[in-house]
């Protein structure tokens, strides 16, 4: 005669363990336990013959099988877990990112095949979407589960196999989860302290950085080695989107677009949908070919299409914190394009910040703050400016893809909603709306002034790099003269003029100077954006005017003159030279002239190069554009 008292003890321990590791498995085991006990296989009944005991052991085995077959490790809610690389190896690093659209995830846990729980140290980003990013080294071969939880509640589970030949399945279609993953990837790619001046010579060092780029060597083909990526501002969002689509296995679309006219924005043709990446693992050469096709098709007109138009790659979205995710594209009315990368939340100690990146004709990629000096907005007939999202691609009944129409995107649960909200706003209202999103609690006037001054100084320092790039060109080609195009083409052309001239940047500098100088009046005009602390707007304006006069003397920048010596300019001097910046964009002029130095001064004494007379005559004719901060159309 044999008893099963030891089995009851073991079973109870199993149930307790399951209860704390996986609720669904616990409930399943409990129901099976009750069923077996009702059949007389469990303690509480009279002792049984040995043969009956063996039958009970088989019943116990069936519990294990049922648990294995029914145990759920899946993603069914607003949280998804992504693993890099696709085929993790025991001797390599494994990166994990948990991305959630319905609230922040508080913890990541790794559970091995023995049920042992290992909390994972992670870095928190975003919101929305929210993400936790982690990297693990030294995992042994075997099967694991990655668990994401929020306040002790399981939100997602993802299986992880280290070693072997198994490869994770790729999604092959855009949806809420992949859009959120794209957003989190962008935020991680350009993440850094808000105080850091983040700048790169091109996109290449960003994507080759294994710490920044979650998708680096994601396919396991060493596919990022020597990958050439030097997009300009119009190409940058498409290049980022295509790179992500290549790695994750998604389609990508583009259209051939016109340039528009003074009276109408650009119009585009039918979408060309490339499905190369959805058919399996694609090589670097496959990506390079798709990216080349995109670069050939895309230009500044691709982003500034009309807001109501639906034959577009990008469509306008609402101005809300819930829709303006990292990865959102900003198209200004004059052709410049930026990509949002991070929201920095307002605190009692510091203002909120909205950060974006852009690419320049010299291929440099720089992170910058949202403000009126960098995100130009105007109501013009020649463009549909504002924040836009990539138009989603949906599967057709035949298995192909098509671009969703505007009416399909209104109140869409899976994608940012189509909205004409931005079309109804004046520039003043547009900036006021965004200011409220960035700093919902409002700002003390001095705090607002310091944030604006910081943004201006950041913009000036970025110009230092751009002008220095032109000087480097002439150091290597001292006798060269860069041809200057005619008319509006000075803002957009090809060759060395595009690479080293700065007409767009200088127009933005003039606008930025106007914004800083105009802040005292804005305090009166939009007092709802400021925390006055019982001071009336006129009094606050007067205090900021006095504060402004002092602070611009205290802040400075430095550039390198022709002879290699440093020269320092106070911000007050930079502001006073605003009229000079109407004609300082020509790289054929010496660097001293490009910073507004006057002849017969010590600063100017090292100047050794001047633009040809015919070029200066053209610059005089075009000067009105800069004085009025009005970029011409073709």
Coordinates of C-alpha atoms in Angstrom, one line a residue, residues 44-572:
X44 CA -7.7 13.0 0.9
X45 CA -9.1 9.7 -0.5
X46 CA -8.3 6.3 0.9
X47 CA -4.9 4.8 0.1
X48 CA -4.7 3.2 -3.3
X49 CA -3.1 0.1 -4.8
X50 CA 0.2 0.5 -6.5
X51 CA -1.4 0.2 -10.0
X52 CA -3.7 3.0 -9.2
X53 CA -0.8 5.0 -8.0
X54 CA 0.9 4.6 -11.4
X55 CA -2.3 5.8 -13.1
X56 CA -2.2 8.9 -10.8
X57 CA 1.5 9.5 -11.8
X58 CA 0.4 9.5 -15.4
X59 CA -2.3 12.0 -14.5
X60 CA 0.4 14.2 -12.9
X61 CA 2.3 14.0 -16.1
X62 CA -0.8 15.1 -18.0
X63 CA -0.8 18.3 -15.8
X64 CA 2.8 19.1 -16.9
X65 CA 1.9 18.5 -20.6
X66 CA -1.3 20.7 -20.2
X67 CA 0.8 23.4 -18.6
X68 CA 3.3 23.3 -21.4
X69 CA 0.7 23.3 -24.1
X70 CA -1.5 26.0 -22.5
X71 CA 1.0 28.3 -20.9
X72 CA 0.7 31.7 -22.6
X73 CA 3.7 33.8 -23.3
X74 CA 2.3 36.4 -25.7
X75 CA 1.6 40.1 -26.3
X76 CA -2.1 40.8 -26.5
X77 CA -2.4 44.4 -25.1
X78 CA -0.6 47.7 -25.6
X79 CA 2.8 46.4 -24.7
X80 CA 5.2 44.6 -27.1
X81 CA 8.7 43.3 -26.5
X82 CA 11.3 43.3 -29.2
X83 CA 14.6 41.3 -29.1
X84 CA 17.8 42.1 -31.0
X85 CA 19.3 40.4 -32.9
X86 CA 16.8 38.2 -34.7
X87 CA 18.8 35.1 -33.8
X88 CA 20.5 35.6 -30.4
X89 CA 23.7 33.7 -29.8
X90 CA 25.2 32.6 -26.5
X91 CA 28.4 34.5 -27.1
X92 CA 26.8 37.8 -28.1
X93 CA 24.9 40.6 -26.5
X94 CA 21.1 40.5 -26.4
X95 CA 19.2 43.8 -26.5
X96 CA 15.6 44.1 -25.3
X97 CA 13.1 46.9 -25.7
X98 CA 9.6 46.9 -24.3
X99 CA 7.4 49.4 -25.9
X100 CA 4.0 50.4 -24.6
X101 CA 1.2 52.6 -26.0
X102 CA -1.2 52.5 -23.0
X103 CA 1.1 53.5 -20.1
X104 CA 4.6 53.1 -18.8
X105 CA 6.0 49.7 -18.1
X106 CA 7.7 49.5 -14.7
X107 CA 9.8 46.3 -14.8
X108 CA 11.4 43.8 -17.1
X109 CA 12.2 40.3 -15.8
X110 CA 14.0 37.4 -17.5
X111 CA 12.8 33.9 -16.6
X112 CA 14.9 30.9 -17.5
X113 CA 13.7 27.3 -18.3
X114 CA 13.9 26.4 -14.6
X115 CA 11.6 29.2 -13.6
X116 CA 14.3 31.4 -12.0
X117 CA 13.5 35.1 -12.2
X118 CA 16.2 37.6 -13.0
X119 CA 15.2 41.3 -12.8
X120 CA 16.7 43.2 -15.8
X121 CA 18.3 46.6 -15.4
X122 CA 16.8 48.9 -18.0
X123 CA 16.7 52.5 -19.2
X124 CA 13.4 54.3 -19.3
X125 CA 12.4 56.5 -22.3
X126 CA 9.4 58.2 -23.7
X127 CA 5.8 58.6 -23.1
X128 CA 3.9 58.0 -25.3
X129 CA 5.0 55.6 -26.5
X130 CA 6.8 54.4 -23.3
X131 CA 9.8 52.1 -23.5
X132 CA 12.3 50.2 -21.4
X133 CA 15.6 49.4 -23.0
X134 CA 18.1 46.8 -21.7
X135 CA 21.2 44.9 -22.8
X136 CA 22.2 41.4 -21.5
X137 CA 25.5 39.7 -21.8
X138 CA 26.6 36.1 -21.0
X139 CA 23.3 34.3 -21.3
X140 CA 23.6 30.5 -21.7
X141 CA 22.0 28.6 -24.5
X142 CA 18.4 27.7 -23.8
X143 CA 14.8 29.0 -23.6
X144 CA 13.8 32.1 -21.7
X145 CA 10.8 34.3 -21.2
X146 CA 11.0 38.1 -21.1
X147 CA 8.2 39.5 -18.9
X148 CA 7.1 43.1 -18.8
X149 CA 5.0 44.4 -15.9
X150 CA 3.3 47.5 -14.7
X151 CA 2.7 48.0 -11.0
X152 CA 3.1 44.2 -10.4
X153 CA 0.7 43.3 -13.2
X154 CA 1.9 41.3 -16.2
X155 CA 1.6 43.3 -19.4
X156 CA 3.5 41.3 -22.0
X157 CA 5.6 38.1 -22.3
X158 CA 8.0 37.3 -25.1
X159 CA 9.9 34.0 -25.6
X160 CA 13.6 34.2 -26.0
X161 CA 15.8 31.4 -27.4
X162 CA 19.5 31.7 -27.1
X163 CA 21.5 29.5 -29.5
X164 CA 20.0 27.1 -32.0
X165 CA 18.7 27.9 -35.4
X166 CA 15.4 29.5 -34.5
X167 CA 14.8 33.0 -35.8
X168 CA 12.2 35.3 -34.5
X169 CA 9.2 36.0 -36.7
X170 CA 9.1 39.5 -38.2
X171 CA 5.8 41.5 -38.5
X172 CA 5.7 42.2 -42.2
X173 CA 3.0 44.9 -41.8
X174 CA 2.8 48.3 -40.3
X175 CA 0.4 48.7 -37.3
X176 CA 0.2 50.3 -33.9
X177 CA 2.9 48.0 -32.4
X178 CA 5.4 48.6 -35.2
X179 CA 4.8 52.4 -35.3
X180 CA 5.4 52.5 -31.6
X181 CA 8.6 50.4 -32.0
X182 CA 9.8 52.8 -34.8
X183 CA 9.1 55.7 -32.4
X184 CA 11.0 54.1 -29.5
X185 CA 13.9 53.2 -31.9
X186 CA 14.2 56.8 -33.1
X187 CA 14.2 58.1 -29.5
X188 CA 16.9 55.7 -28.4
X189 CA 19.0 56.4 -31.6
X190 CA 19.3 60.1 -30.7
X191 CA 19.0 60.0 -27.0
X192 CA 21.3 62.1 -24.8
X193 CA 21.1 64.6 -22.0
X194 CA 19.0 67.6 -23.1
X195 CA 22.0 69.8 -22.2
X196 CA 24.3 68.0 -24.7
X197 CA 25.0 69.5 -28.0
X198 CA 24.4 66.4 -30.1
X199 CA 25.9 66.6 -33.6
X200 CA 27.3 64.0 -36.1
X201 CA 29.2 64.5 -39.4
X202 CA 26.5 62.3 -41.0
X203 CA 24.0 59.6 -40.2
X204 CA 26.7 56.8 -40.5
X205 CA 28.2 57.1 -37.1
X206 CA 24.8 57.2 -35.5
X207 CA 23.6 53.9 -37.1
X208 CA 27.0 52.2 -36.6
X209 CA 26.9 52.9 -32.9
X210 CA 25.8 49.7 -31.2
X211 CA 24.7 51.4 -28.0
X212 CA 22.5 53.9 -29.8
X213 CA 21.2 51.7 -32.6
X214 CA 19.0 48.9 -31.2
X215 CA 18.9 47.4 -34.7
X216 CA 22.6 47.3 -35.3
X217 CA 23.5 43.9 -36.8
X218 CA 19.9 42.9 -36.1
X219 CA 19.9 40.5 -39.1
X220 CA 23.2 38.9 -38.0
X221 CA 24.8 39.5 -41.4
X222 CA 27.3 42.2 -40.2
X223 CA 25.1 44.3 -42.5
X224 CA 25.9 47.6 -40.9
X225 CA 29.7 47.4 -41.7
X226 CA 30.7 50.2 -44.1
X227 CA 27.1 51.1 -44.8
X228 CA 27.1 54.5 -46.6
X229 CA 24.4 56.8 -45.3
X230 CA 24.7 60.5 -46.0
X231 CA 21.1 61.8 -46.4
X232 CA 20.3 65.5 -46.7
X233 CA 17.4 67.1 -44.9
X234 CA 14.7 65.9 -47.3
X235 CA 16.1 62.4 -47.4
X236 CA 16.7 62.0 -43.7
X237 CA 13.2 60.8 -42.6
X238 CA 12.9 58.5 -45.6
X239 CA 16.3 57.0 -44.9
X240 CA 15.5 56.4 -41.2
X241 CA 12.1 54.8 -42.2
X242 CA 13.7 52.6 -44.9
X243 CA 16.5 51.4 -42.6
X244 CA 13.9 50.4 -39.9
X245 CA 11.7 48.7 -42.6
X246 CA 14.7 46.8 -43.9
X247 CA 15.6 45.4 -40.4
X248 CA 12.1 44.7 -39.2
X249 CA 10.7 43.4 -42.5
X250 CA 8.2 46.0 -43.6
X251 CA 7.1 47.7 -46.9
X252 CA 8.2 51.2 -47.7
X253 CA 6.6 53.6 -50.2
X254 CA 7.5 56.8 -52.0
X255 CA 6.1 59.0 -54.7
X256 CA 7.5 61.2 -57.5
X257 CA 6.5 64.8 -56.6
X258 CA 6.7 68.2 -58.2
X259 CA 8.1 71.3 -56.7
X260 CA 4.9 73.3 -56.6
X261 CA 4.6 77.0 -57.4
X262 CA 4.0 80.3 -55.8
X263 CA 0.3 79.6 -55.8
X264 CA 0.1 75.8 -55.2
X265 CA 2.0 73.3 -53.0
X266 CA 3.8 70.3 -54.6
X267 CA 1.6 67.5 -56.0
X268 CA 2.7 63.8 -56.2
X269 CA 1.9 60.8 -58.3
X270 CA 0.9 57.3 -57.5
X271 CA 2.7 55.6 -54.6
X272 CA 5.5 53.1 -55.5
X273 CA 5.4 50.4 -52.8
X274 CA 8.6 48.4 -52.3
X275 CA 8.0 45.0 -50.7
X276 CA 11.6 43.8 -50.9
X277 CA 12.0 43.6 -47.2
X278 CA 8.8 41.6 -46.5
X279 CA 10.0 38.5 -48.4
X280 CA 12.7 37.4 -45.9
X281 CA 16.1 38.6 -44.7
X282 CA 17.5 41.2 -47.1
X283 CA 21.2 42.0 -47.6
X284 CA 22.9 45.3 -47.3
X285 CA 23.0 45.6 -51.1
X286 CA 19.2 45.2 -51.2
X287 CA 18.8 48.0 -48.7
X288 CA 21.2 50.2 -50.6
X289 CA 19.3 49.8 -53.8
X290 CA 15.9 50.6 -52.2
X291 CA 17.5 53.6 -50.4
X292 CA 19.0 54.8 -53.7
X293 CA 15.5 54.6 -55.3
X294 CA 14.1 56.7 -52.5
X295 CA 16.9 59.3 -52.7
X296 CA 16.3 59.6 -56.4
X297 CA 12.5 60.2 -55.9
X298 CA 12.5 62.3 -52.7
X299 CA 13.2 66.1 -52.4
X300 CA 11.9 69.0 -50.3
X301 CA 8.6 69.0 -52.2
X302 CA 7.8 65.5 -50.9
X303 CA 7.2 66.8 -47.4
X304 CA 5.5 70.2 -48.0
X305 CA 2.6 68.8 -50.0
X306 CA -0.9 70.3 -49.3
X307 CA -2.5 69.3 -46.1
X308 CA -5.8 68.2 -47.7
X309 CA -4.0 66.2 -50.4
X310 CA -4.0 62.4 -50.0
X311 CA -1.7 61.6 -52.9
X312 CA 1.2 62.1 -50.5
X313 CA 3.8 60.1 -48.5
X314 CA 3.1 62.2 -45.4
X315 CA -0.2 63.5 -43.9
X316 CA -1.0 66.1 -41.2
X317 CA -1.8 64.9 -37.7
X318 CA -3.3 66.6 -34.6
X319 CA -1.2 68.8 -32.4
X320 CA -1.3 66.8 -29.2
X321 CA 1.2 65.0 -26.9
X322 CA -0.6 61.7 -27.7
X323 CA 0.1 62.0 -31.5
X324 CA 3.4 63.8 -31.8
X325 CA 5.6 60.7 -31.3
X326 CA 9.3 60.6 -32.0
X327 CA 9.7 59.8 -35.7
X328 CA 7.0 62.4 -36.6
X329 CA 8.2 64.6 -39.5
X330 CA 8.1 68.4 -39.5
X331 CA 8.0 70.1 -42.9
X332 CA 8.5 73.8 -42.9
X333 CA 6.9 75.9 -45.7
X334 CA 10.3 76.6 -47.4
X335 CA 11.5 73.0 -47.7
X336 CA 13.4 72.2 -44.6
X337 CA 12.6 69.0 -42.8
X338 CA 13.1 67.8 -39.2
X339 CA 12.4 64.6 -37.4
X340 CA 11.1 64.6 -33.8
X341 CA 13.2 62.6 -31.5
X342 CA 12.3 63.3 -27.8
X343 CA 10.0 65.1 -25.4
X344 CA 11.7 66.3 -22.2
X345 CA 9.0 66.7 -19.6
X346 CA 8.6 70.0 -17.8
X347 CA 9.6 70.0 -14.1
X348 CA 9.7 72.6 -11.4
X349 CA 13.4 72.9 -11.9
X350 CA 13.5 73.2 -15.7
X351 CA 11.3 73.9 -18.8
X352 CA 10.1 71.2 -21.0
X353 CA 11.9 70.7 -24.3
X354 CA 10.8 69.2 -27.7
X355 CA 13.9 67.9 -29.5
X356 CA 14.3 67.1 -33.2
X357 CA 17.1 66.3 -35.6
X358 CA 17.8 67.5 -39.1
X359 CA 20.4 66.9 -41.8
X360 CA 22.2 69.6 -43.7
X361 CA 23.6 69.7 -47.3
X362 CA 27.0 68.9 -45.9
X363 CA 25.4 65.7 -44.5
X364 CA 25.8 66.7 -40.8
X365 CA 23.0 65.6 -38.5
X366 CA 22.3 67.7 -35.5
X367 CA 19.8 67.6 -32.7
X368 CA 18.0 70.9 -31.8
X369 CA 15.2 72.3 -29.8
X370 CA 11.8 73.2 -31.0
X371 CA 11.2 76.9 -31.2
X372 CA 10.3 79.6 -33.7
X373 CA 13.9 79.8 -34.9
X374 CA 14.1 76.2 -36.0
X375 CA 10.6 75.1 -36.8
X376 CA 9.4 77.7 -39.3
X377 CA 5.6 77.9 -39.8
X378 CA 3.8 80.2 -42.2
X379 CA 0.4 80.3 -44.0
X380 CA 1.6 80.3 -47.6
X381 CA -0.1 79.0 -50.8
X382 CA 3.0 77.3 -51.9
X383 CA 3.2 74.6 -49.1
X384 CA 1.4 72.6 -46.5
X385 CA 3.6 73.0 -43.5
X386 CA 3.5 71.3 -40.1
X387 CA 3.8 68.0 -38.3
X388 CA 3.1 65.0 -40.4
X389 CA 3.2 61.2 -40.2
X390 CA 4.2 58.6 -42.8
X391 CA 1.0 57.4 -44.6
X392 CA 0.4 53.8 -43.5
X393 CA 0.5 50.9 -45.9
X394 CA -2.3 48.3 -45.4
X395 CA -2.5 44.8 -46.9
X396 CA -4.9 44.2 -49.7
X397 CA -7.0 41.1 -50.3
X398 CA -4.5 39.9 -52.9
X399 CA -1.6 40.1 -50.4
X400 CA -0.2 43.4 -51.7
X401 CA -0.1 46.8 -50.1
X402 CA -1.9 50.1 -50.6
X403 CA -1.6 53.5 -48.9
X404 CA -4.5 54.4 -46.7
X405 CA -6.7 57.4 -47.7
X406 CA -7.3 60.4 -45.5
X407 CA -10.8 59.4 -44.5
X408 CA -9.5 56.0 -43.4
X409 CA -7.1 57.7 -41.0
X410 CA -9.6 59.9 -39.2
X411 CA -9.8 58.6 -35.6
X412 CA -7.7 55.6 -36.6
X413 CA -7.1 53.3 -33.7
X414 CA -3.8 52.0 -35.2
X415 CA -2.2 55.1 -36.6
X416 CA -2.0 58.9 -35.9
X417 CA -5.3 60.5 -37.0
X418 CA -5.5 62.6 -40.1
X419 CA -6.3 66.2 -39.0
X420 CA -6.5 69.6 -40.7
X421 CA -6.0 71.4 -37.4
X422 CA -2.7 73.0 -38.4
X423 CA -4.4 74.5 -41.5
X424 CA -6.6 76.6 -39.3
X425 CA -3.8 78.2 -37.2
X426 CA -1.9 81.5 -37.7
X427 CA 1.8 81.2 -37.1
X428 CA 1.3 83.0 -33.7
X429 CA -1.4 80.5 -32.7
X430 CA 0.7 77.6 -33.9
X431 CA 3.6 78.5 -31.7
X432 CA 1.4 79.3 -28.8
X433 CA -0.2 75.8 -29.1
X434 CA 3.1 74.1 -29.2
X435 CA 4.5 76.1 -26.3
X436 CA 1.5 74.9 -24.2
X437 CA 2.3 71.3 -25.1
X438 CA 5.9 71.6 -24.3
X439 CA 5.3 73.5 -21.0
X440 CA 1.8 72.8 -19.9
X441 CA 2.3 74.5 -16.6
X442 CA 3.5 77.7 -18.2
X443 CA 6.9 79.4 -17.7
X444 CA 8.2 82.1 -15.5
X445 CA 9.1 85.0 -18.0
X446 CA 12.8 84.7 -17.1
X447 CA 12.7 81.0 -17.4
X448 CA 11.1 81.4 -20.9
X449 CA 13.8 83.9 -21.8
X450 CA 16.6 81.7 -20.8
X451 CA 15.2 78.8 -22.8
X452 CA 14.9 81.0 -25.9
X453 CA 18.4 82.4 -25.4
X454 CA 19.8 78.8 -25.0
X455 CA 18.0 77.8 -28.3
X456 CA 19.5 80.8 -30.1
X457 CA 23.0 80.1 -28.8
X458 CA 22.6 76.5 -29.9
X459 CA 21.6 77.7 -33.4
X460 CA 24.6 80.1 -33.6
X461 CA 27.0 77.3 -32.5
X462 CA 25.6 75.0 -35.1
X463 CA 26.3 77.7 -37.7
X464 CA 29.9 77.8 -36.5
X465 CA 30.3 74.2 -37.6
X466 CA 28.6 74.8 -41.0
X467 CA 30.8 77.8 -41.8
X468 CA 33.9 75.9 -40.7
X469 CA 33.1 73.2 -43.1
X470 CA 33.3 75.7 -45.9
X471 CA 36.7 76.9 -44.7
X472 CA 37.9 73.3 -44.7
X473 CA 36.9 73.0 -48.3
X474 CA 39.0 76.1 -49.2
X475 CA 42.0 74.9 -47.2
X476 CA 42.1 71.9 -49.5
X477 CA 41.2 73.9 -52.7
X478 CA 42.6 77.4 -52.0
X479 CA 42.2 78.7 -55.5
X480 CA 38.7 77.5 -56.1
X481 CA 35.6 79.7 -56.7
X482 CA 32.3 78.0 -56.0
X483 CA 29.7 79.0 -58.6
X484 CA 26.7 80.8 -57.3
X485 CA 23.2 79.8 -58.7
X486 CA 20.6 82.3 -59.7
X487 CA 17.5 83.3 -57.9
X488 CA 15.7 81.0 -55.5
X489 CA 18.1 78.2 -56.4
X490 CA 20.6 79.7 -53.9
X491 CA 18.5 77.8 -51.3
X492 CA 18.5 74.5 -53.1
X493 CA 20.9 73.2 -55.7
X494 CA 23.6 70.6 -55.9
X495 CA 27.4 70.6 -55.6
X496 CA 29.7 72.7 -53.4
X497 CA 27.3 75.6 -53.2
X498 CA 24.7 73.3 -51.6
X499 CA 27.3 71.8 -49.3
X500 CA 29.0 75.0 -48.1
X501 CA 26.7 78.0 -48.5
X502 CA 24.3 78.9 -45.7
X503 CA 21.3 80.9 -47.0
X504 CA 18.7 78.8 -45.3
X505 CA 20.6 78.7 -42.1
X506 CA 21.2 82.4 -42.2
X507 CA 17.6 83.2 -42.8
X508 CA 16.7 81.1 -39.8
X509 CA 19.3 82.9 -37.8
X510 CA 17.7 86.2 -38.7
X511 CA 14.3 84.8 -37.7
X512 CA 15.7 83.5 -34.4
X513 CA 17.2 86.9 -33.6
X514 CA 13.7 88.4 -34.2
X515 CA 12.2 85.8 -31.9
X516 CA 14.5 86.6 -29.0
X517 CA 14.2 90.3 -29.5
X518 CA 10.4 90.0 -29.7
X519 CA 9.9 87.9 -26.5
X520 CA 9.0 90.9 -24.3
X521 CA 6.1 91.7 -26.6
X522 CA 5.0 88.0 -26.7
X523 CA 4.7 88.1 -22.9
X524 CA 2.0 90.8 -23.3
X525 CA 0.4 89.2 -26.4
X526 CA 0.2 85.6 -25.0
X527 CA 0.3 86.1 -21.2
X528 CA -1.6 82.8 -20.8
X529 CA 1.7 81.0 -21.6
X530 CA 3.5 82.6 -18.7
X531 CA 3.4 82.3 -14.9
X532 CA 3.2 85.9 -13.8
X533 CA 3.3 85.5 -10.0
X534 CA 1.0 88.6 -9.5
X535 CA 3.0 90.7 -11.9
X536 CA 1.0 92.3 -14.8
X537 CA 2.2 91.6 -18.3
X538 CA 3.5 95.1 -19.0
X539 CA 5.6 95.0 -15.9
X540 CA 6.9 91.6 -16.8
X541 CA 7.8 92.9 -20.3
X542 CA 9.8 95.7 -18.8
X543 CA 11.7 93.4 -16.5
X544 CA 12.6 91.0 -19.4
X545 CA 13.8 93.9 -21.6
X546 CA 16.3 94.8 -18.8
X547 CA 17.2 91.2 -18.3
X548 CA 17.7 90.8 -22.0
X549 CA 20.1 93.7 -22.2
X550 CA 22.3 92.1 -19.5
X551 CA 22.2 88.5 -20.6
X552 CA 23.2 89.0 -24.2
X553 CA 26.4 90.7 -23.0
X554 CA 27.1 87.7 -20.7
X555 CA 26.7 84.9 -23.3
X556 CA 29.1 84.4 -26.2
X557 CA 30.2 82.1 -29.0
X558 CA 33.6 81.6 -30.6
X559 CA 34.7 81.0 -34.2
X560 CA 38.1 80.4 -35.9
X561 CA 39.5 83.0 -38.2
X562 CA 41.3 82.5 -41.5
X563 CA 44.7 82.4 -39.8
X564 CA 43.5 79.8 -37.3
X565 CA 43.2 82.2 -34.3
X566 CA 40.0 82.1 -32.2
X567 CA 37.6 85.1 -32.1
X568 CA 34.9 85.6 -29.5
X569 CA 31.6 87.3 -30.2
X570 CA 29.1 88.2 -27.5
X571 CA 25.5 87.4 -28.3
X572 CA 24.9 91.1 -28.2

